[in-house]
Coordinates of C-alpha atoms and ligand atoms in Angstrom, one line a residue:
M945 CA 69.8 -74.3 -19.9
T946 CA 72.6 -76.5 -20.9
G947 CA 73.1 -79.5 -18.6
A948 CA 69.6 -79.3 -17.2
S949 CA 68.7 -82.7 -18.6
N950 CA 71.4 -84.3 -16.4
L951 CA 70.1 -82.6 -13.3
R952 CA 68.9 -84.9 -10.5
I953 CA 67.3 -84.3 -7.1
N954 CA 68.9 -85.2 -3.8
A955 CA 66.8 -88.1 -2.5
D956 CA 68.3 -88.1 1.0
R957 CA 67.3 -84.4 1.4
L958 CA 63.7 -85.2 0.2
V959 CA 63.4 -88.2 2.6
S960 CA 64.7 -86.2 5.5
R961 CA 62.2 -83.4 4.9
L962 CA 59.4 -86.0 4.6
K963 CA 60.5 -87.5 8.0
E964 CA 60.8 -84.1 9.6
L965 CA 57.3 -83.1 8.5
G966 CA 56.1 -86.5 9.6
R967 CA 57.2 -85.8 13.1
V968 CA 54.5 -83.0 13.3
G969 CA 51.4 -84.7 14.6
A970 CA 53.2 -88.0 14.8
L971 CA 51.1 -90.9 16.2
P972 CA 52.5 -93.3 18.8
G973 CA 52.4 -96.3 16.5
G974 CA 53.7 -94.4 13.5
G975 CA 51.9 -92.3 10.9
V976 CA 50.5 -88.8 11.6
C977 CA 47.3 -87.0 12.5
R978 CA 47.4 -83.5 11.0
L979 CA 43.8 -82.9 10.2
A980 CA 43.2 -79.6 8.3
L981 CA 43.5 -76.4 10.3
T982 CA 44.3 -77.9 13.6
Q983 CA 47.3 -76.9 15.7
E984 CA 49.3 -79.7 14.1
D985 CA 48.4 -78.5 10.6
Q986 CA 49.6 -75.0 11.7
Q987 CA 53.0 -76.5 12.9
G988 CA 53.3 -78.4 9.6
R989 CA 52.5 -75.2 7.6
D990 CA 55.0 -73.2 9.7
L991 CA 57.7 -75.7 8.9
V992 CA 56.9 -75.7 5.2
V993 CA 56.9 -71.9 5.1
S994 CA 60.2 -71.8 6.9
W995 CA 61.7 -74.1 4.3
M996 CA 60.2 -72.0 1.5
R997 CA 61.7 -68.8 2.9
A998 CA 65.1 -70.5 3.4
L999 CA 65.0 -71.5 -0.3
G1000 CA 64.4 -67.9 -1.2
L1001 CA 60.8 -68.3 -2.3
E1002 CA 58.3 -65.5 -2.0
V1003 CA 55.5 -66.8 0.2
I1004 CA 51.9 -65.9 -0.4
V1005 CA 48.9 -67.1 1.6
D1006 CA 45.5 -66.7 0.0
D1007 CA 42.2 -66.2 1.9
I1008 CA 41.4 -69.9 2.1
G1009 CA 44.9 -70.6 3.6
N1010 CA 46.6 -72.0 0.5
I1011 CA 50.3 -71.5 0.7
F1012 CA 52.3 -70.5 -2.5
G1013 CA 56.1 -70.3 -2.7
R1014 CA 57.2 -68.5 -5.8
R1015 CA 60.6 -68.7 -7.5
A1016 CA 61.1 -66.0 -10.1
G1017 CA 61.7 -67.0 -13.7
R1018 CA 63.6 -65.3 -16.4
Q1019 CA 60.3 -63.9 -17.6
N1020 CA 57.5 -62.6 -15.5
I1021 CA 54.8 -64.8 -17.1
E1022 CA 52.4 -67.5 -16.0
P1023 CA 54.2 -70.0 -13.7
V1024 CA 54.5 -73.7 -13.7
M1025 CA 52.8 -74.8 -10.4
I1026 CA 53.9 -77.9 -8.5
G1027 CA 51.5 -78.7 -5.7
S1028 CA 49.6 -81.0 -3.3
H1029 CA 48.7 -80.8 0.4
I1030 CA 50.1 -81.4 3.9
D1031 CA 46.9 -82.0 5.8
T1032 CA 46.2 -85.7 6.6
V1033 CA 43.4 -88.0 7.6
A1034 CA 43.3 -88.7 11.4
T1035 CA 45.2 -92.0 10.8
G1036 CA 47.5 -90.8 7.9
G1037 CA 50.9 -91.6 6.6
L1038 CA 54.0 -89.5 5.8
Y1039 CA 53.6 -89.4 2.1
D1040 CA 50.0 -88.7 1.0
G1041 CA 50.2 -85.1 -0.2
C1042 CA 53.5 -84.2 1.6
L1043 CA 55.4 -85.9 -1.2
G1044 CA 54.0 -83.5 -3.8
V1045 CA 54.8 -80.4 -1.8
L1046 CA 58.2 -81.5 -0.6
A1047 CA 59.3 -82.7 -4.0
G1048 CA 58.4 -79.2 -5.2
L1049 CA 60.8 -77.8 -2.6
E1050 CA 63.4 -80.4 -3.5
I1051 CA 63.2 -79.3 -7.1
V1052 CA 63.7 -75.6 -6.1
E1053 CA 66.7 -76.5 -4.0
T1054 CA 68.2 -78.6 -6.9
L1055 CA 67.7 -75.6 -9.3
N1056 CA 69.2 -73.2 -6.7
E1057 CA 72.3 -75.4 -6.2
A1058 CA 72.7 -75.7 -10.0
G1059 CA 72.3 -71.9 -10.4
L1060 CA 69.6 -72.5 -13.0
T1061 CA 66.8 -70.0 -13.7
T1062 CA 63.8 -71.3 -15.7
D1063 CA 62.1 -69.1 -18.2
R1064 CA 58.8 -69.4 -16.3
P1065 CA 58.4 -68.8 -12.6
I1066 CA 57.9 -71.9 -10.5
V1067 CA 55.3 -71.9 -7.8
V1068 CA 55.2 -74.6 -5.1
A1069 CA 51.7 -74.9 -3.6
A1070 CA 50.3 -76.5 -0.4
F1071 CA 46.5 -76.4 -0.7
T1072 CA 44.2 -76.2 2.3
N1073 CA 42.1 -79.2 3.4
E1074 CA 42.6 -81.6 0.5
E1075 CA 41.5 -84.5 2.6
G1076 CA 38.1 -83.3 3.6
A1077 CA 38.2 -85.6 6.6
R1078 CA 37.4 -82.7 9.0
F1079 CA 35.6 -80.3 6.6
A1080 CA 33.8 -81.3 3.5
P1081 CA 34.2 -81.1 0.6
D1082 CA 37.7 -82.5 0.0
M1083 CA 40.1 -80.5 -2.2
M1084 CA 38.5 -77.4 -0.7
G1085 CA 41.5 -75.1 -1.0
S1086 CA 42.2 -75.9 -4.6
L1087 CA 38.5 -75.8 -5.4
V1088 CA 38.3 -72.2 -4.0
Y1089 CA 41.5 -71.3 -5.8
V1090 CA 40.1 -72.2 -9.2
G1091 CA 36.8 -70.4 -8.5
G1092 CA 34.6 -73.5 -8.0
L1093 CA 33.5 -72.6 -4.5
A1094 CA 33.1 -69.1 -3.0
V1095 CA 35.6 -68.4 -0.3
E1096 CA 32.8 -67.1 2.0
E1097 CA 30.9 -70.4 1.6
A1098 CA 34.1 -72.4 2.2
R1099 CA 35.0 -70.4 5.3
A1100 CA 31.5 -70.9 6.7
T1101 CA 31.8 -74.7 6.4
Q1102 CA 31.4 -76.5 9.7
G1103 CA 33.6 -79.4 10.5
I1104 CA 32.9 -82.7 12.2
D1105 CA 33.7 -80.9 15.5
G1106 CA 31.3 -78.0 14.8
Q1107 CA 34.1 -75.5 14.2
T1108 CA 34.2 -73.4 11.0
V1109 CA 36.9 -73.2 8.4
G1110 CA 37.1 -69.4 8.8
D1111 CA 37.5 -69.5 12.6
C1112 CA 40.2 -72.2 12.4
L1113 CA 42.1 -70.3 9.6
E1114 CA 42.2 -67.2 11.8
R1115 CA 43.2 -69.1 14.9
I1116 CA 46.2 -70.8 13.2
G1117 CA 47.3 -67.6 11.6
Y1118 CA 46.6 -68.6 8.0
G1119 CA 43.6 -66.4 7.2
G1120 CA 45.7 -64.9 4.4
T1121 CA 44.6 -62.3 1.9
R1122 CA 42.5 -62.3 -1.2
L1123 CA 44.5 -62.7 -4.4
E1124 CA 44.1 -60.1 -7.1
G1125 CA 42.3 -61.3 -10.3
A1126 CA 41.8 -64.8 -11.6
P1127 CA 44.6 -67.3 -11.1
A1128 CA 46.9 -67.6 -14.1
V1129 CA 48.9 -70.8 -14.2
H1130 CA 50.7 -72.2 -17.3
A1131 CA 50.6 -75.8 -16.1
Y1132 CA 50.1 -77.8 -12.9
L1133 CA 52.0 -80.9 -11.9
E1134 CA 51.5 -83.1 -8.9
L1135 CA 53.6 -86.0 -7.7
H1136 CA 51.7 -88.4 -5.4
I1137 CA 51.9 -91.9 -4.1
E1138 CA 49.5 -94.2 -5.9
Q1139 CA 47.7 -95.2 -2.7
G1140 CA 46.7 -98.5 -4.4
P1141 CA 48.3 -101.8 -5.3
V1142 CA 48.5 -101.7 -9.1
L1143 CA 52.1 -100.4 -9.6
E1144 CA 53.6 -102.7 -7.1
D1145 CA 51.6 -105.7 -8.4
E1146 CA 52.8 -105.0 -11.9
D1147 CA 56.4 -104.2 -10.7
L1148 CA 56.3 -100.8 -12.3
Q1149 CA 58.1 -97.6 -11.2
I1150 CA 55.8 -94.9 -12.4
G1151 CA 52.1 -94.3 -12.9
V1152 CA 51.3 -91.8 -15.6
V1153 CA 47.9 -90.5 -14.4
E1154 CA 45.3 -89.9 -17.1
G1155 CA 42.5 -88.6 -14.8
V1156 CA 40.6 -88.9 -11.6
Q1157 CA 37.5 -90.8 -11.0
G1158 CA 34.2 -89.2 -10.0
I1159 CA 33.5 -88.8 -6.3
S1160 CA 30.1 -88.6 -4.5
W1161 CA 30.0 -88.1 -0.7
Q1162 CA 26.7 -88.1 1.2
E1163 CA 25.8 -87.9 4.8
F1164 CA 22.7 -89.8 6.0
T1165 CA 20.8 -89.0 9.2
V1166 CA 18.2 -91.7 10.2
R1167 CA 15.7 -90.8 12.8
G1168 CA 13.7 -93.4 14.7
R1169 CA 12.5 -93.7 18.3
S1170 CA 14.6 -94.8 21.2
S1171 CA 13.0 -97.3 23.5
H1172 CA 13.8 -100.0 26.0
A1173 CA 15.8 -102.8 24.4
G1174 CA 14.2 -105.4 26.7
T1175 CA 10.6 -104.4 26.7
T1176 CA 9.9 -103.2 23.1
P1177 CA 8.7 -106.0 20.9
M1178 CA 10.5 -106.2 17.6
R1179 CA 7.4 -105.4 15.6
L1180 CA 6.9 -102.1 17.5
R1181 CA 10.4 -100.6 17.1
H1182 CA 11.6 -97.7 15.0
D1183 CA 15.2 -98.7 15.1
A1184 CA 17.5 -96.1 13.4
G1185 CA 20.5 -98.4 13.9
L1186 CA 18.8 -101.2 12.0
A1187 CA 17.9 -99.0 9.1
A1188 CA 21.4 -97.5 8.9
A1189 CA 23.0 -101.0 9.0
Q1190 CA 20.7 -102.2 6.2
I1191 CA 21.5 -99.1 4.1
A1192 CA 25.3 -99.7 4.7
A1193 CA 24.8 -103.3 3.5
A1194 CA 22.8 -102.0 0.5
V1195 CA 25.8 -99.8 -0.5
H1196 CA 28.0 -102.9 -0.6
A1197 CA 25.4 -104.9 -2.6
I1198 CA 24.8 -102.1 -5.1
V1199 CA 28.5 -101.4 -5.9
T1200 CA 29.1 -105.2 -6.1
E1201 CA 26.3 -105.5 -8.6
I1202 CA 27.5 -102.6 -10.7
G1203 CA 31.0 -104.0 -10.6
G1204 CA 33.9 -102.8 -12.7
A1205 CA 35.5 -99.6 -11.3
Q1206 CA 32.5 -98.9 -8.9
V1207 CA 33.5 -98.6 -5.2
G1208 CA 31.5 -97.7 -2.2
T1209 CA 32.4 -97.1 1.5
V1210 CA 30.6 -96.4 4.7
G1211 CA 33.5 -94.8 6.6
S1212 CA 31.8 -93.0 9.4
F1213 CA 28.9 -94.5 11.4
N1214 CA 27.5 -93.1 14.6
L1215 CA 24.5 -94.1 16.7
H1216 CA 22.7 -92.2 19.4
P1217 CA 22.5 -92.7 22.3
N1218 CA 24.8 -95.6 21.5
L1219 CA 24.0 -97.7 24.6
V1220 CA 23.7 -101.5 25.0
N1221 CA 20.1 -101.4 26.2
V1222 CA 18.6 -98.6 24.2
V1223 CA 17.1 -99.0 20.7
P1224 CA 18.9 -96.3 18.7
E1225 CA 17.1 -93.0 18.2
T1226 CA 19.3 -91.7 15.5
A1227 CA 22.1 -92.9 13.2
R1228 CA 24.4 -90.7 11.2
F1229 CA 26.7 -92.2 8.6
T1230 CA 28.6 -91.3 5.4
V1231 CA 28.6 -92.9 2.0
D1232 CA 31.5 -92.5 -0.4
L1233 CA 30.8 -93.7 -3.9
R1234 CA 33.3 -93.4 -6.8
N1235 CA 33.5 -94.4 -10.4
T1236 CA 35.6 -93.4 -13.4
D1237 CA 32.3 -93.5 -15.4
E1238 CA 29.9 -90.6 -14.6
Q1239 CA 26.8 -92.5 -15.8
L1240 CA 27.5 -95.5 -13.6
L1241 CA 28.2 -93.3 -10.7
Q1242 CA 24.8 -91.6 -11.2
Q1243 CA 23.3 -95.1 -11.4
A1244 CA 24.8 -96.1 -8.1
E1245 CA 23.5 -92.9 -6.5
R1246 CA 20.0 -93.5 -7.9
R1247 CA 19.9 -97.1 -6.8
L1248 CA 21.0 -96.2 -3.3
A1249 CA 18.3 -93.5 -3.1
E1250 CA 15.7 -96.1 -4.0
R1251 CA 16.9 -98.6 -1.4
V1252 CA 16.9 -95.9 1.3
I1253 CA 13.2 -95.1 0.7
E1254 CA 12.3 -98.7 0.8
I1255 CA 14.3 -99.5 3.9
A1256 CA 13.0 -96.4 5.7
A1257 CA 9.4 -97.4 5.0
R1258 CA 10.0 -101.0 6.2
V1259 CA 11.8 -100.1 9.4
G1260 CA 9.5 -97.1 10.2
V1261 CA 12.1 -94.3 10.3
S1262 CA 12.8 -91.1 8.5
V1263 CA 16.0 -90.4 6.5
E1264 CA 17.6 -87.1 5.6
V1265 CA 20.4 -86.9 3.1
R1266 CA 23.0 -84.1 2.8
A1267 CA 25.5 -83.9 -0.1
L1268 CA 29.1 -83.4 1.2
A1269 CA 31.0 -83.5 -2.0
R1270 CA 30.3 -84.3 -5.7
F1271 CA 32.9 -84.1 -8.4
E1272 CA 32.6 -85.6 -11.9
P1273 CA 35.5 -87.7 -13.3
V1274 CA 38.3 -85.5 -14.7
E1275 CA 40.6 -86.1 -17.6
F1276 CA 44.0 -84.6 -17.5
D1277 CA 45.6 -82.6 -20.4
K1278 CA 46.6 -85.1 -23.1
R1279 CA 49.7 -83.3 -24.1
L1280 CA 51.0 -82.9 -20.6
V1281 CA 50.2 -86.5 -19.8
A1282 CA 52.2 -87.5 -22.9
A1283 CA 55.1 -85.3 -21.8
V1284 CA 55.1 -87.2 -18.4
E1285 CA 55.1 -90.5 -20.2
A1286 CA 57.8 -89.5 -22.6
G1287 CA 59.9 -88.2 -19.7
A1288 CA 59.5 -91.6 -17.8
N1289 CA 60.6 -93.4 -21.0
R1290 CA 63.6 -91.1 -21.5
L1291 CA 64.7 -91.7 -17.9
G1292 CA 64.3 -95.4 -18.3
M1293 CA 61.5 -95.7 -15.7
S1294 CA 59.0 -98.5 -16.3
N1295 CA 55.5 -97.1 -16.4
R1296 CA 51.9 -97.4 -17.3
R1297 CA 49.0 -95.1 -17.8
M1298 CA 46.3 -95.3 -15.1
P1299 CA 43.4 -93.4 -13.5
S1300 CA 43.5 -92.1 -10.0
G1301 CA 41.2 -93.7 -7.5
A1302 CA 41.8 -90.9 -4.9
G1303 CA 40.8 -87.3 -5.2
H1304 CA 43.6 -84.8 -5.8
D1305 CA 44.1 -81.0 -6.0
A1306 CA 45.2 -81.6 -9.7
Q1307 CA 41.6 -82.4 -10.6
M1308 CA 40.6 -78.9 -9.5
L1309 CA 43.6 -77.2 -11.2
A1310 CA 42.6 -79.0 -14.4
R1311 CA 39.7 -76.6 -14.6
I1312 CA 42.0 -73.6 -15.2
C1313 CA 45.2 -75.0 -16.9
P1314 CA 46.8 -78.1 -18.3
A1315 CA 47.3 -80.5 -15.4
A1316 CA 48.9 -83.9 -14.9
M1317 CA 50.1 -86.3 -12.2
I1318 CA 52.8 -88.7 -11.5
F1319 CA 52.3 -91.7 -9.2
V1320 CA 54.9 -93.8 -7.4
P1321 CA 54.2 -97.2 -5.9
S1322 CA 52.7 -97.7 -2.4
V1323 CA 54.0 -100.7 -0.5
D1324 CA 51.1 -103.2 -0.2
G1325 CA 48.9 -100.5 -1.8
I1326 CA 48.2 -99.1 1.6
S1327 CA 47.3 -95.5 2.3
H1328 CA 45.0 -93.5 4.7
N1329 CA 46.7 -95.9 7.2
I1330 CA 49.7 -95.2 9.5
Q1331 CA 51.6 -98.0 7.7
E1332 CA 51.6 -96.1 4.4
L1333 CA 55.1 -96.4 2.8
T1334 CA 56.8 -95.7 -0.4
H1335 CA 60.5 -96.8 -0.8
P1336 CA 63.1 -94.0 -1.1
A1337 CA 64.1 -95.2 -4.6
D1338 CA 60.6 -94.7 -5.8
L1339 CA 60.3 -91.3 -4.2
E1340 CA 63.6 -90.4 -6.0
N1341 CA 62.3 -91.6 -9.3
G1342 CA 59.1 -89.7 -9.0
A1343 CA 60.8 -86.5 -8.0
N1344 CA 63.3 -86.8 -10.8
L1345 CA 60.5 -87.3 -13.3
L1346 CA 58.7 -84.3 -11.8
L1347 CA 61.9 -82.3 -12.2
A1348 CA 62.4 -83.3 -15.9
T1349 CA 58.7 -82.4 -16.6
V1350 CA 58.9 -79.1 -14.8
L1351 CA 62.1 -78.1 -16.7
E1352 CA 60.4 -79.0 -20.0
T1353 CA 57.2 -77.2 -19.1
A1354 CA 58.9 -74.1 -17.7
R1355 CA 60.4 -73.2 -21.1
S1356 CA 58.6 -70.2 -22.4
G1357 CA 58.4 -71.6 -25.9
A1358 CA 56.8 -74.8 -24.6
N1359 CA 53.5 -75.4 -26.4
Q1360 CA 51.5 -77.0 -23.7
E1361 CA 48.2 -75.4 -24.6
K1362 CA 45.1 -76.8 -22.9
Q1363 CA 43.3 -79.4 -25.1
Ligands
GLV1677 C1 41.3 -87.8 -0.6 O1 42.4 -88.3 -0.2 C2 40.3 -88.8 -1.1 O2 40.4 -89.3 -2.2 O3 39.5 -89.1 -0.3
MN1678 MN1 46.5 -86.8 -1.2
MN1679 MN1 44.5 -88.6 1.3

């Protein structure tokens, strides 16, 4: 493949596809709402599939709705996969996930234009429900793909609106078909925005991602007794809202005490009946705990469980807990990470190694093949927010580094064995 090392992607084309996809489910103030398996997700999928077909990719949809666009290689062997997701949180931006998928398409178009065929096939993947905002767990499509969750169980999952994954998949026409045999992937690469402030703060162009921190999602349901807010003396209340608020405050106190990389968030909080003059009967809220260190993450979970028992007894309520997602920290393939780093240095892009604070499909693919990720800076470190932004020059750098890494990895002689 002479000349391949001089090959560069077309940044305008990448940005224009990001903007076009960003118009699907666009929110009035900017940003997008394309929650998994909604009508907007369907429209986004249809657009991505139409682009895949126009680029000559063979499109396959599996039975959890993952979309794969395959470009044949010189040899019919295990492909290099480039992937991410196009679903968003309800108040999402244009780049989270979409960058990884559309950079994959941009690489395919660049290779098509140059008339280059790689030794290995290239597959561009858009995984179902990475966000987990509507259906838990997050990274659901990639988790099913790698065999970490039975497809029947995933399809039976109820979302925050009571609908199931399976029904929604069928409704939007992405029920797909079961793939034959175990997935065989030579290597997996994902380009993503950092979604945090480190690269911008250090004025760096590229994050070479070494792994993903552990994630623990739990849903708590507190049951008390509703009563009149004016007539019920404080000592005779069973206030579910009070207990929930105290548990939320405990989450903050525990993660602050543990310190370091430990983070904790109460992101969803609902009271019933949620009226000004009624002591809350029930409270339902979520807790998101994350740490790069599995032992410390377990410690945070343990300490929270102890505080919940103590608060429930003091306030006179009962508490149920349901695990929504639990993934241990993941380390990416050392050789592939080093290849990304070497590529960034070769291309003259300033970089540093770093962990990922967010969950990604790459952490699931790492179970079955060498996987690695490339981060590009997020303006003000903001993501999961309609103001999410990455500058075109950074998108271009990331996609060019992805292209270089794909070209290297797609050589059939490449020795990227899993370590
Ligand atoms: C997925 O975006 C997550 O890390 O919550
Ligand atoms: Mn993402
Ligand atoms: Mn996200």
